[in-house]
GROMACS .gro file of C-alpha atoms in nm:
model
  188
    1UNK     CA    1   5.256  13.913  19.295
    2UNK     CA    2   4.903  14.081  19.297
    3UNK     CA    3   4.933  14.229  18.926
    4UNK     CA    4   4.970  13.876  18.808
    5UNK     CA    5   4.579  13.790  18.954
    6UNK     CA    6   4.466  14.093  18.753
    7UNK     CA    7   4.278  13.921  18.487
    8UNK     CA    8   3.938  14.112  18.422
    9UNK     CA    9   3.855  14.338  18.120
   10UNK     CA   10   3.956  14.651  18.251
   11UNK     CA   11   4.320  14.497  18.302
   12UNK     CA   12   4.370  14.417  17.938
   13UNK     CA   13   4.176  14.748  17.819
   14UNK     CA   14   4.539  14.890  17.735
   15UNK     CA   15   4.597  14.606  17.493
   16UNK     CA   16   4.258  14.600  17.315
   17UNK     CA   17   4.306  14.997  17.268
   18UNK     CA   18   4.662  14.901  17.115
   19UNK     CA   19   4.533  14.637  16.886
   20UNK     CA   20   4.226  14.873  16.768
   21UNK     CA   21   4.513  15.135  16.699
   22UNK     CA   22   4.708  14.903  16.469
   23UNK     CA   23   4.414  14.799  16.292
   24UNK     CA   24   4.303  15.174  16.222
   25UNK     CA   25   4.676  15.264  16.147
   26UNK     CA   26   4.644  15.021  15.870
   27UNK     CA   27   4.363  15.292  15.743
   28UNK     CA   28   4.638  15.555  15.685
   29UNK     CA   29   4.833  15.326  15.483
   30UNK     CA   30   4.566  15.182  15.278
   31UNK     CA   31   4.352  15.456  15.218
   32UNK     CA   32   4.574  15.655  14.974
   33UNK     CA   33   4.572  15.342  14.727
   34UNK     CA   34   4.170  15.291  14.717
   35UNK     CA   35   4.177  15.688  14.593
   36UNK     CA   36   4.402  15.536  14.317
   37UNK     CA   37   4.161  15.446  14.114
   38UNK     CA   38   3.903  15.750  14.167
   39UNK     CA   39   3.945  15.974  13.903
   40UNK     CA   40   3.783  16.269  14.062
   41UNK     CA   41   4.046  16.276  14.338
   42UNK     CA   42   4.352  16.226  14.060
   43UNK     CA   43   4.195  16.535  13.868
   44UNK     CA   44   4.150  16.754  14.196
   45UNK     CA   45   4.512  16.650  14.289
   46UNK     CA   46   4.637  16.727  13.933
   47UNK     CA   47   4.757  16.371  13.925
   48UNK     CA   48   4.572  16.249  13.631
   49UNK     CA   49   4.760  15.929  13.482
   50UNK     CA   50   5.071  16.006  13.602
   51UNK     CA   51   5.180  15.669  13.761
   52UNK     CA   52   5.492  15.867  13.902
   53UNK     CA   53   5.309  16.096  14.122
   54UNK     CA   54   5.069  15.818  14.258
   55UNK     CA   55   5.395  15.614  14.331
   56UNK     CA   56   5.548  15.916  14.517
   57UNK     CA   57   5.207  15.952  14.770
   58UNK     CA   58   5.296  15.592  14.872
   59UNK     CA   59   5.659  15.631  14.877
   60UNK     CA   60   5.643  15.929  15.063
   61UNK     CA   61   5.454  15.791  15.365
   62UNK     CA   62   5.644  15.469  15.386
   63UNK     CA   63   5.993  15.631  15.351
   64UNK     CA   64   5.919  15.838  15.626
   65UNK     CA   65   5.763  15.600  15.844
   66UNK     CA   66   6.047  15.371  15.815
   67UNK     CA   67   6.283  15.657  15.900
   68UNK     CA   68   6.066  15.705  16.220
   69UNK     CA   69   6.020  15.370  16.330
   70UNK     CA   70   6.426  15.343  16.288
   71UNK     CA   71   6.533  15.691  16.421
   72UNK     CA   72   6.245  15.846  16.626
   73UNK     CA   73   6.120  15.515  16.825
   74UNK     CA   74   6.376  15.573  17.117
   75UNK     CA   75   6.137  15.846  17.225
   76UNK     CA   76   5.909  15.613  17.406
   77UNK     CA   77   6.193  15.539  17.644
   78UNK     CA   78   6.291  15.892  17.739
   79UNK     CA   79   5.923  16.039  17.760
   80UNK     CA   80   5.612  15.859  17.881
   81UNK     CA   81   5.517  15.595  17.618
   82UNK     CA   82   5.114  15.672  17.691
   83UNK     CA   83   5.147  16.049  17.615
   84UNK     CA   84   5.367  15.991  17.330
   85UNK     CA   85   5.098  15.758  17.185
   86UNK     CA   86   4.826  15.993  17.284
   87UNK     CA   87   5.014  16.294  17.088
   88UNK     CA   88   5.126  16.033  16.775
   89UNK     CA   89   4.747  15.971  16.757
   90UNK     CA   90   4.625  16.340  16.809
   91UNK     CA   91   4.894  16.419  16.526
   92UNK     CA   92   4.730  16.173  16.298
   93UNK     CA   93   4.380  16.309  16.310
   94UNK     CA   94   4.514  16.649  16.251
   95UNK     CA   95   4.693  16.528  15.961
   96UNK     CA   96   4.410  16.358  15.814
   97UNK     CA   97   4.200  16.657  15.848
   98UNK     CA   98   4.440  16.875  15.678
   99UNK     CA   99   4.446  16.587  15.399
  100UNK     CA  100   4.070  16.634  15.380
  101UNK     CA  101   4.097  17.002  15.293
  102UNK     CA  102   4.414  16.990  15.060
  103UNK     CA  103   4.319  16.990  14.671
  104UNK     CA  104   4.734  17.033  14.597
  105UNK     CA  105   4.956  16.738  14.545
  106UNK     CA  106   5.265  16.864  14.687
  107UNK     CA  107   5.087  16.965  14.994
  108UNK     CA  108   4.923  16.617  15.023
  109UNK     CA  109   5.286  16.486  14.978
  110UNK     CA  110   5.426  16.668  15.256
  111UNK     CA  111   5.131  16.552  15.465
  112UNK     CA  112   5.179  16.218  15.414
  113UNK     CA  113   5.537  16.263  15.484
  114UNK     CA  114   5.430  16.422  15.821
  115UNK     CA  115   5.192  16.123  15.912
  116UNK     CA  116   5.462  15.885  15.824
  117UNK     CA  117   5.681  16.041  16.081
  118UNK     CA  118   5.390  16.038  16.315
  119UNK     CA  119   5.302  15.678  16.277
  120UNK     CA  120   5.659  15.541  16.252
  121UNK     CA  121   5.713  15.484  16.607
  122UNK     CA  122   5.341  15.306  16.704
  123UNK     CA  123   5.512  14.958  16.738
  124UNK     CA  124   5.792  15.089  16.960
  125UNK     CA  125   5.559  15.272  17.191
  126UNK     CA  126   5.302  15.005  17.209
  127UNK     CA  127   5.559  14.736  17.315
  128UNK     CA  128   5.672  14.956  17.565
  129UNK     CA  129   5.339  15.032  17.693
  130UNK     CA  130   5.295  14.673  17.731
  131UNK     CA  131   5.609  14.590  17.909
  132UNK     CA  132   5.512  14.874  18.159
  133UNK     CA  133   5.163  14.748  18.200
  134UNK     CA  134   5.175  14.373  18.217
  135UNK     CA  135   5.385  14.103  18.407
  136UNK     CA  136   5.631  13.905  18.256
  137UNK     CA  137   5.390  13.645  18.191
  138UNK     CA  138   5.102  13.867  18.076
  139UNK     CA  139   5.314  14.046  17.835
  140UNK     CA  140   5.330  13.774  17.527
  141UNK     CA  141   4.950  13.746  17.548
  142UNK     CA  142   4.919  14.134  17.556
  143UNK     CA  143   5.153  14.148  17.256
  144UNK     CA  144   4.976  13.908  17.046
  145UNK     CA  145   4.673  14.091  17.081
  146UNK     CA  146   4.812  14.353  16.840
  147UNK     CA  147   5.107  14.164  16.692
  148UNK     CA  148   4.935  13.904  16.468
  149UNK     CA  149   4.669  14.174  16.345
  150UNK     CA  150   4.977  14.370  16.197
  151UNK     CA  151   5.166  14.047  16.034
  152UNK     CA  152   4.867  13.937  15.904
  153UNK     CA  153   4.691  14.104  15.600
  154UNK     CA  154   4.341  14.073  15.838
  155UNK     CA  155   4.393  14.477  15.839
  156UNK     CA  156   4.467  14.540  15.510
  157UNK     CA  157   4.167  14.329  15.382
  158UNK     CA  158   3.923  14.495  15.609
  159UNK     CA  159   4.059  14.832  15.566
  160UNK     CA  160   4.045  14.771  15.182
  161UNK     CA  161   3.675  14.607  15.192
  162UNK     CA  162   3.523  14.907  15.420
  163UNK     CA  163   3.710  15.169  15.220
  164UNK     CA  164   3.598  15.023  14.881
  165UNK     CA  165   3.238  14.955  14.991
  166UNK     CA  166   3.125  15.271  15.176
  167UNK     CA  167   3.385  15.529  15.064
  168UNK     CA  168   3.485  15.460  14.706
  169UNK     CA  169   3.482  15.823  14.517
  170UNK     CA  170   3.427  15.986  14.823
  171UNK     CA  171   3.688  16.240  14.983
  172UNK     CA  172   3.540  16.237  15.296
  173UNK     CA  173   3.743  15.931  15.372
  174UNK     CA  174   4.012  16.147  15.553
  175UNK     CA  175   3.753  16.305  15.761
  176UNK     CA  176   3.586  15.914  15.863
  177UNK     CA  177   3.985  15.849  15.964
  178UNK     CA  178   3.990  16.160  16.195
  179UNK     CA  179   3.655  16.004  16.358
  180UNK     CA  180   3.795  15.657  16.423
  181UNK     CA  181   4.126  15.810  16.548
  182UNK     CA  182   3.963  16.058  16.792
  183UNK     CA  183   3.708  15.787  16.929
  184UNK     CA  184   3.905  15.445  16.929
  185UNK     CA  185   4.283  15.563  16.957
  186UNK     CA  186   4.317  15.852  17.204
  187UNK     CA  187   4.102  15.681  17.512
  188UNK     CA  188   4.464  15.506  17.585
   0.00000   0.00000   0.00000
């Protein structure tokens, strides 16, 4: 097969982009936790010391993410998975932009739910893209470019370190994530 002989960087670009998507998707999960210790953020959102509200910010995202990954992932089988991933990532960017402008707790929870719904099908779409792009022999290698990143805590550690070191006490975190999503995710 001719496609089995393809091994150049251009051939592996989709897998590299998927790896970057997975790493940067962890910023969505971690970013809100980093802001939990920012008293300015807590005061602006009207959270104060209410631990239940802090829990809802993370729980709302994770419940929507879990629902979406279970019940919406099939959409990548029906529609073009690359286009689905494109629109999914574009919606992440728009939602992060909206989060950067909100100063209301309820609005932030709604945006976190929408973000979870948009981000949930990521792995199903990534696996579909790998299956459509690579031969049977290459699929394992392509999948291992993004799967170990998601299973390890590498991306969590990288995200947490970056957010703490450079963005601690800074609401512009959401805008920085928008920038990353635009320039790293959308080329796929």
